[in-house]
Short mmCIF file of C-alpha atoms in Angstrom, two decimals:
data_model
loop_
_atom_site.label_atom_id
_atom_site.label_comp_id
_atom_site.label_asym_id
_atom_site.label_seq_id
_atom_site.Cartn_x
_atom_site.Cartn_y
_atom_site.Cartn_z
CA MET J 25 -38.65 -21.39 55.02
CA LEU J 26 -37.72 -22.07 51.40
CA ILE J 27 -34.32 -21.17 49.99
CA LEU J 28 -33.31 -22.01 46.43
CA LEU J 29 -29.76 -21.55 45.13
CA TRP J 30 -28.59 -21.75 41.52
CA PHE J 31 -24.96 -21.56 40.43
CA ILE J 32 -24.47 -21.08 36.69
CA LEU J 33 -20.87 -21.04 35.53
CA ASP J 34 -21.00 -21.75 31.80
CA ALA J 35 -23.08 -18.83 30.45
CA PRO J 36 -21.36 -15.51 31.22
CA ALA J 37 -24.47 -13.45 30.35
CA ALA J 38 -26.69 -15.41 32.72
CA PRO J 39 -26.83 -14.79 36.48
CA SER J 40 -24.02 -16.50 38.34
CA LEU J 41 -26.01 -16.59 41.57
CA LYS J 42 -29.71 -16.60 42.44
CA ILE J 43 -31.25 -16.74 45.88
CA ASP J 44 -35.00 -16.97 46.44
CA ALA J 45 -36.10 -17.05 50.09
CA ASP J 46 -39.61 -17.13 51.53
CA LEU J 47 -40.34 -17.10 55.26
CA GLU J 48 -44.04 -17.24 56.04
CA GLU J 49 -43.88 -16.03 59.63
CA PHE J 50 -41.96 -16.10 62.88
CA ARG J 51 -42.61 -14.93 66.40
CA ILE J 52 -40.37 -13.57 69.15
CA ILE J 53 -41.37 -13.06 72.78
CA LEU J 54 -39.16 -10.73 74.80
CA ALA J 55 -39.36 -11.28 78.54
CA LEU J 56 -37.73 -10.63 81.86
CA LYS J 57 -37.81 -13.04 84.77
CA GLN J 58 -40.92 -11.37 86.16
CA ALA J 59 -43.10 -11.45 83.04
CA LYS J 60 -43.33 -11.24 79.27
CA LEU J 61 -42.71 -7.80 77.78
CA PHE J 62 -43.42 -7.87 74.05
CA ASP J 63 -44.94 -10.30 71.56
CA ILE J 64 -43.32 -9.64 68.17
CA GLN J 65 -45.01 -11.20 65.13
CA VAL J 66 -43.50 -10.97 61.64
CA GLN J 67 -45.30 -12.30 58.56
CA GLY J 68 -44.41 -12.74 54.92
CA ILE J 69 -40.69 -12.09 54.46
CA LYS J 70 -39.58 -12.63 50.87
CA ALA J 71 -36.13 -12.03 49.44
CA TYR J 72 -34.76 -12.42 45.94
CA VAL J 73 -31.14 -11.90 44.88
CA SER J 74 -29.79 -12.23 41.35
CA GLN J 75 -26.14 -11.54 40.60
CA ALA J 76 -24.74 -11.24 37.10
CA PRO J 77 -21.44 -9.76 35.86
CA LYS J 78 -23.06 -6.44 34.91
CA LYS J 79 -26.08 -6.24 37.21
CA THR J 80 -27.13 -7.30 40.70
CA LEU J 81 -30.80 -7.30 41.73
CA ILE J 82 -32.04 -7.43 45.33
CA ASN J 83 -35.75 -7.50 46.19
CA LEU J 84 -37.05 -7.56 49.77
CA MET J 85 -40.67 -7.64 50.88
CA LEU J 86 -42.30 -7.64 54.33
CA SER J 87 -46.04 -8.29 54.55
CA ASP J 88 -46.72 -7.40 58.17
CA LEU J 89 -45.07 -6.55 61.48
CA ARG J 90 -46.94 -6.46 64.77
CA ILE J 91 -45.68 -5.84 68.28
CA LEU J 92 -48.26 -6.66 70.94
CA ASP J 93 -48.59 -6.32 74.68
CA PRO J 94 -48.70 -9.95 75.96
CA TYR J 95 -51.33 -8.97 78.54
CA LYS J 96 -54.60 -9.58 76.67
CA GLU J 97 -56.58 -7.14 78.81
CA ALA J 98 -54.23 -4.22 78.11
CA ARG J 99 -56.01 -1.06 76.92
CA TYR J 100 -53.44 -0.54 74.16
CA ARG J 101 -52.46 -4.05 73.17
CA LYS J 102 -51.28 -3.22 69.64
CA ILE J 103 -48.04 -1.34 70.23
CA ILE J 104 -47.07 -1.37 66.54
CA SER J 105 -49.56 -2.39 63.85
CA GLN J 106 -50.17 -1.80 60.18
CA GLN J 107 -52.89 0.65 59.23
CA GLY J 108 -55.23 -0.51 56.50
CA ASP J 109 -55.24 -3.73 54.49
CA ASP J 110 -52.15 -3.31 52.33
CA LYS J 111 -50.59 -6.65 51.40
CA GLU J 112 -47.09 -5.20 51.73
CA LEU J 113 -45.83 -3.19 54.69
CA LEU J 114 -42.37 -2.72 53.18
CA ARG J 115 -40.91 -3.31 49.74
CA VAL J 116 -37.33 -2.60 48.69
CA ASP J 117 -36.00 -2.99 45.13
CA LEU J 118 -32.26 -2.45 44.70
CA SER J 119 -30.28 -2.63 41.46
CA LEU J 120 -26.48 -2.33 41.26
CA PHE J 121 -24.79 -1.86 37.89
CA THR J 122 -21.19 -2.50 36.88
CA TYR J 123 -19.63 -0.58 33.98
CA PRO J 124 -16.17 -0.72 32.36
CA GLY J 125 -13.66 1.72 33.82
CA GLU J 126 -13.50 3.86 30.64
CA TYR J 127 -17.29 4.02 30.19
CA GLN J 128 -18.75 7.55 30.28
CA LYS J 129 -22.21 7.28 31.83
CA PRO J 130 -24.99 9.39 30.27
CA ILE J 131 -27.18 11.47 32.59
CA ASP J 132 -29.96 8.87 32.72
CA VAL J 133 -27.61 5.96 33.53
CA PHE J 134 -27.03 5.16 37.22
CA ASP J 135 -24.66 3.07 39.31
CA CYS J 136 -27.43 2.17 41.76
CA ASP J 137 -31.22 2.33 41.55
CA VAL J 138 -33.22 2.14 44.80
CA LYS J 139 -36.99 2.00 45.12
CA VAL J 140 -38.66 1.79 48.54
CA GLN J 141 -42.35 1.71 49.48
CA PHE J 142 -43.53 1.73 53.09
CA ALA J 143 -47.18 1.50 54.12
CA LYS J 144 -48.82 3.40 57.00
CA ALA J 145 -48.44 2.06 60.54
CA ASN J 146 -49.70 2.98 64.00
CA ILE J 147 -47.28 3.27 66.92
CA VAL J 148 -48.56 3.58 70.49
CA PHE J 149 -46.07 5.46 72.65
CA LEU J 150 -46.20 4.55 76.34
CA PHE J 151 -43.22 5.33 78.52
CA LYS J 152 -43.62 2.00 80.31
CA HIS J 153 -42.66 0.30 77.03
CA ILE J 154 -39.47 2.38 76.85
CA ASP J 155 -38.79 1.43 80.47
CA ALA J 156 -39.30 -2.24 79.56
CA ILE J 157 -36.87 -2.02 76.62
CA LEU J 158 -34.21 -0.37 78.78
CA GLY J 159 -34.69 -3.02 81.46
CA PHE J 160 -34.42 -5.81 78.89
CA PHE J 161 -31.15 -4.48 77.43
CA ASP J 162 -29.82 -3.93 80.93
CA SER J 163 -30.49 -7.60 81.69
CA LEU J 164 -28.39 -8.57 78.66
CA ASN J 165 -25.38 -6.77 80.18
CA ILE J 166 -24.56 -4.84 77.02
CA THR J 167 -21.08 -3.52 77.73
CA LYS J 168 -19.43 -0.28 76.78
CA ALA J 169 -17.11 -2.23 74.46
CA THR J 170 -20.13 -3.47 72.48
CA LEU J 171 -21.43 0.07 72.06
CA GLU J 172 -17.98 1.27 70.99
CA ALA J 173 -17.79 -1.53 68.41
CA ALA J 174 -21.15 -0.44 66.97
CA SER J 175 -19.90 3.16 66.82
CA THR J 176 -16.76 2.01 64.98
CA GLN J 177 -18.87 0.17 62.40
CA ALA J 178 -20.99 3.28 61.87
CA ASP J 179 -17.85 5.36 61.29
CA ALA J 180 -16.58 2.79 58.78
CA ALA J 181 -19.91 2.90 56.90
CA TYR J 182 -19.74 6.71 56.81
CA GLU J 183 -16.24 6.55 55.34
CA GLN J 184 -17.48 4.20 52.62
CA VAL J 185 -20.26 6.66 51.75
CA GLN J 186 -17.71 9.46 51.48
CA LYS J 187 -15.56 7.35 49.15
CA LEU J 188 -18.57 6.71 46.90
CA GLU J 189 -19.26 10.45 46.79
CA GLU J 190 -15.67 11.11 45.76
CA GLN J 191 -16.05 8.57 42.93
CA ALA J 192 -19.21 10.35 41.63
CA PHE J 193 -21.27 7.25 42.39
CA LYS J 194 -24.75 7.92 40.95
CA VAL J 195 -27.61 6.65 43.12
CA HIS J 196 -31.17 7.05 41.85
CA LEU J 197 -33.71 7.08 44.69
CA ASP J 198 -37.48 6.67 44.45
CA ILE J 199 -38.77 6.36 48.01
CA THR J 200 -42.35 6.66 49.24
CA PHE J 201 -42.51 6.41 53.01
CA ASN J 202 -45.93 6.63 54.60
CA ALA J 203 -44.70 7.82 57.98
CA PRO J 204 -46.50 6.33 61.00
CA ASN J 205 -49.20 7.73 63.23
CA ILE J 206 -47.78 8.10 66.74
CA ILE J 207 -50.48 7.71 69.40
CA ILE J 208 -49.52 9.10 72.82
CA PRO J 209 -52.21 8.30 75.43
CA THR J 210 -52.41 10.35 78.62
CA ASN J 211 -51.82 7.04 80.42
CA SER J 212 -52.01 3.33 79.64
CA ARG J 213 -55.73 3.11 80.57
CA SER J 214 -57.04 6.38 79.14
CA ASP J 215 -59.17 6.92 76.02
CA GLU J 216 -57.72 10.41 75.54
CA ALA J 217 -54.51 10.79 73.54
CA LEU J 218 -52.35 12.98 71.38
CA VAL J 219 -51.94 11.78 67.79
CA ILE J 220 -49.01 12.91 65.66
CA ASP J 221 -49.49 12.02 62.00
CA LEU J 222 -46.09 12.29 60.32
CA GLY J 223 -47.77 12.23 56.91
CA LYS J 224 -45.92 11.04 53.84
CA LEU J 225 -42.27 11.37 52.89
CA ILE J 226 -41.38 11.28 49.20
CA LEU J 227 -37.74 11.25 48.17
CA LYS J 228 -36.66 11.31 44.54
CA THR J 229 -33.25 11.82 42.96
CA ASN J 230 -32.59 13.31 39.54
CA PHE J 231 -29.46 14.26 37.62
CA TYR J 232 -28.95 17.18 35.26
CA ASP J 233 -26.05 18.76 33.42
CA ASP J 234 -25.39 22.42 34.25
CA PRO J 235 -22.89 24.40 32.11
CA LYS J 236 -21.58 26.18 35.23
CA LYS J 237 -21.68 23.27 37.68
CA SER J 238 -21.03 20.24 35.47
CA LEU J 239 -23.04 17.16 36.54
CA VAL J 240 -25.44 17.82 39.46
CA GLU J 241 -27.34 15.36 41.64
CA GLN J 242 -30.63 16.84 42.85
CA GLN J 243 -32.59 15.29 45.72
CA ASN J 244 -36.19 16.36 46.11
CA ILE J 245 -37.52 15.66 49.62
CA ARG J 246 -41.22 16.32 50.17
CA PHE J 247 -43.25 15.99 53.38
CA GLU J 248 -47.03 15.93 53.00
CA ASN J 249 -50.02 15.96 55.38
CA MET J 250 -48.20 16.38 58.70
CA ARG J 251 -50.54 17.16 61.58
CA ALA J 252 -51.08 16.75 65.32
CA SER J 253 -54.35 16.54 67.25
CA ARG J 254 -55.98 15.69 70.56
CA VAL J 255 -58.38 12.77 70.17
CA LYS J 256 -60.87 10.52 71.91
CA LEU J 257 -60.41 6.84 71.01
CA ASP J 258 -62.57 3.74 71.16
CA ARG J 259 -61.26 0.32 72.20
CA ASP J 260 -59.95 -0.35 68.67
CA CYS J 261 -58.12 3.02 68.57
CA ASN J 262 -60.57 4.50 66.08
CA ILE J 263 -61.04 8.26 66.49
CA LEU J 264 -64.38 9.27 68.03
CA GLY J 265 -63.59 12.99 68.39
CA GLU J 266 -60.70 15.22 67.32
CA ALA J 267 -59.31 18.70 68.02
CA ILE J 268 -56.60 19.83 65.58
CA LEU J 269 -53.48 21.24 67.25
CA LEU J 270 -51.03 21.48 64.35
CA GLU J 271 -51.43 21.61 60.59
CA CYS J 272 -48.58 22.02 58.13
CA ALA J 273 -48.41 22.90 54.49
CA GLU J 274 -46.27 20.78 52.20
CA LEU J 275 -42.56 20.97 53.07
CA ASN J 276 -40.25 20.86 50.06
CA THR J 277 -36.48 20.54 50.25
CA LEU J 278 -34.12 20.59 47.27
CA ILE J 279 -30.53 19.43 47.77
CA ASP J 280 -28.09 19.93 44.91
CA ARG J 281 -24.75 18.12 45.08
CA LEU J 282 -21.94 18.52 42.58
CA LEU J 283 -20.65 15.16 41.43
CA TYR J 284 -17.36 16.71 40.27
CA PRO J 285 -16.68 19.52 42.79
CA ASP J 286 -12.96 19.60 41.92
CA LYS J 287 -13.82 20.87 38.43
CA VAL J 288 -15.94 23.78 39.71
CA LYS J 289 -14.18 25.77 42.42
CA THR J 290 -16.55 28.77 42.32
CA GLU J 291 -19.72 26.86 43.25
CA PRO J 292 -20.64 25.23 46.59
CA GLY J 293 -20.37 21.46 46.69
CA VAL J 294 -23.80 21.18 48.32
CA SER J 295 -26.66 23.70 48.22
CA ILE J 296 -29.97 23.36 50.08
CA LYS J 297 -33.28 25.13 49.46
CA VAL J 298 -36.25 24.72 51.83
CA ASP J 299 -39.81 25.87 51.07
CA TRP J 300 -42.44 25.66 53.84
CA GLU J 301 -45.33 28.05 53.36
CA LEU J 302 -47.52 27.49 56.41
CA VAL J 303 -47.41 26.04 59.93
CA HIS J 304 -50.64 26.53 61.87
CA PHE J 305 -50.54 25.81 65.62
CA GLN J 306 -53.29 26.29 68.20
CA LEU J 307 -53.54 25.21 71.84
CA ALA J 308 -56.68 25.61 73.96
CA LYS J 309 -57.02 24.99 77.70
CA ASP J 310 -58.20 21.38 77.25
CA ASP J 311 -55.32 20.74 74.85
CA TYR J 312 -52.81 22.07 77.36
CA THR J 313 -54.35 19.87 80.07
CA CYS J 314 -53.98 16.82 77.82
CA VAL J 315 -50.31 17.61 77.14
CA MET J 316 -49.61 18.01 80.85
CA ARG J 317 -51.38 14.71 81.63
CA VAL J 318 -49.15 12.96 79.11
CA LEU J 319 -46.07 14.38 80.83
CA MET J 320 -47.28 13.71 84.38
CA GLU J 321 -49.00 10.32 83.90
CA ASN J 322 -47.71 8.56 80.79
CA PHE J 323 -44.08 9.51 81.42
CA SER J 324 -44.23 8.37 85.04
CA GLU J 325 -45.53 4.84 84.42
CA ASN J 326 -43.27 1.89 85.15
CA ILE J 327 -43.62 -1.55 83.58
CA ARG J 328 -42.72 -3.35 86.81
CA ASP J 329 -45.50 -1.62 88.73
CA GLN J 330 -48.11 -2.62 86.14
CA ILE J 331 -47.54 -6.38 85.85
CA PRO J 332 -50.95 -7.88 86.78
CA GLU J 333 -51.03 -10.09 89.85
CA GLY J 334 -50.93 -13.76 88.94
CA PHE J 335 -49.81 -12.94 85.39
CA PRO J 336 -48.71 -16.29 83.94
CA ASN J 337 -45.03 -16.79 83.36
CA GLU J 338 -44.77 -20.55 82.87
CA GLN J 339 -41.70 -20.31 80.66
CA TYR J 340 -39.55 -19.55 83.70
CA ARG J 341 -41.06 -22.03 86.14
CA TYR J 342 -39.29 -25.03 84.67
CA ILE J 343 -35.96 -23.19 84.98
CA LYS J 344 -36.60 -22.47 88.64
CA ASP J 345 -37.69 -26.08 89.27
CA ALA J 346 -34.57 -27.40 87.53
CA GLN J 347 -32.37 -25.09 89.60
CA GLU J 348 -34.02 -26.30 92.83
CA LYS J 349 -33.53 -29.95 91.82
CA GLU J 350 -29.87 -29.30 90.99
CA LYS J 351 -29.42 -27.55 94.33
CA GLU J 352 -30.94 -30.49 96.22
CA LYS J 353 -28.76 -32.93 94.29
CA LEU J 354 -25.58 -31.01 95.16
CA LYS J 355 -26.68 -30.77 98.80
CA ALA J 356 -27.29 -34.54 98.98
CA ALA J 357 -23.91 -35.25 97.38
CA ALA J 358 -22.15 -33.00 99.92
CA ILE J 359 -23.91 -34.73 102.85
CA LYS J 360 -22.99 -38.15 101.48
CA LYS J 361 -19.36 -37.07 101.11
CA GLN J 362 -19.26 -35.78 104.70
CA LYS J 363 -20.66 -39.09 105.98
CA GLY J 364 -17.92 -40.91 104.08
CA PHE J 365 -15.24 -38.85 105.85
CA VAL J 366 -16.83 -39.58 109.27
CA LYS J 367 -16.62 -43.32 108.67
#
């Protein structure tokens, strides 16, 4: 991991702080006492921060994220994996601008500019993985107080967002989110599955001046290529056969928000318009059977019942051995002490 820091104090126009971080990869293995649960592999994390009196830049990039089943013979070993050969799974570019208090911002000038790009990923949904996650968090003894603290932080963040809205904080968004394919097998060994392709989400923000409404922030949210199907998969999760269950036309949503609602009492502060021309759904007998198998088989699987016999778990053996040695040592010390009292 490489981190470079520069502090420049003499030149006011130059950045006062720069951070450049590059982490090639790291790996996390989540496990219970009985066996490993998930093998999490993260590659290519890069971060760049530049802070100047009038502008702050933040760039984040993630090359790849994979979550694997540690059992190499598992039918669906890739729980989360990137689809395609894109060099970047996630890229975030954030710019924050600082203006004098008396400055009147033109329409095309923003307080914050956010650009996000997310590549397509595949997610295999097996209920046994959900069961494993719940068991793992249960083993950590996450208390109610911890959950309440997280809820308090979320409420504080929401209050900050409301304050920014009251200050007419202008955020320009340009987000392209290639939503994942969710693969739901009938069970953890089956080649038959339901695939839900969430398509692509495009979110863009524009500003315009309306004589009746003053300054308006318009968010355009567009969903494209959403579909669901019943499929037959090969060992690499490539589709061999497909029956379409659901097809959707493009979903467009326009959200208009008044930046100065106090000046315009006759207009709503927020107005929403949704346009969705077509949703085509069909379900044949075989499709219904597949859905019922998912509910009866996939949703009834338990991670503890599927740990292979003799599955290696060496990382815990040394702990057990150390505990046994400590136990024997304490036992020997107690016997020696008793003998001393007898004498």
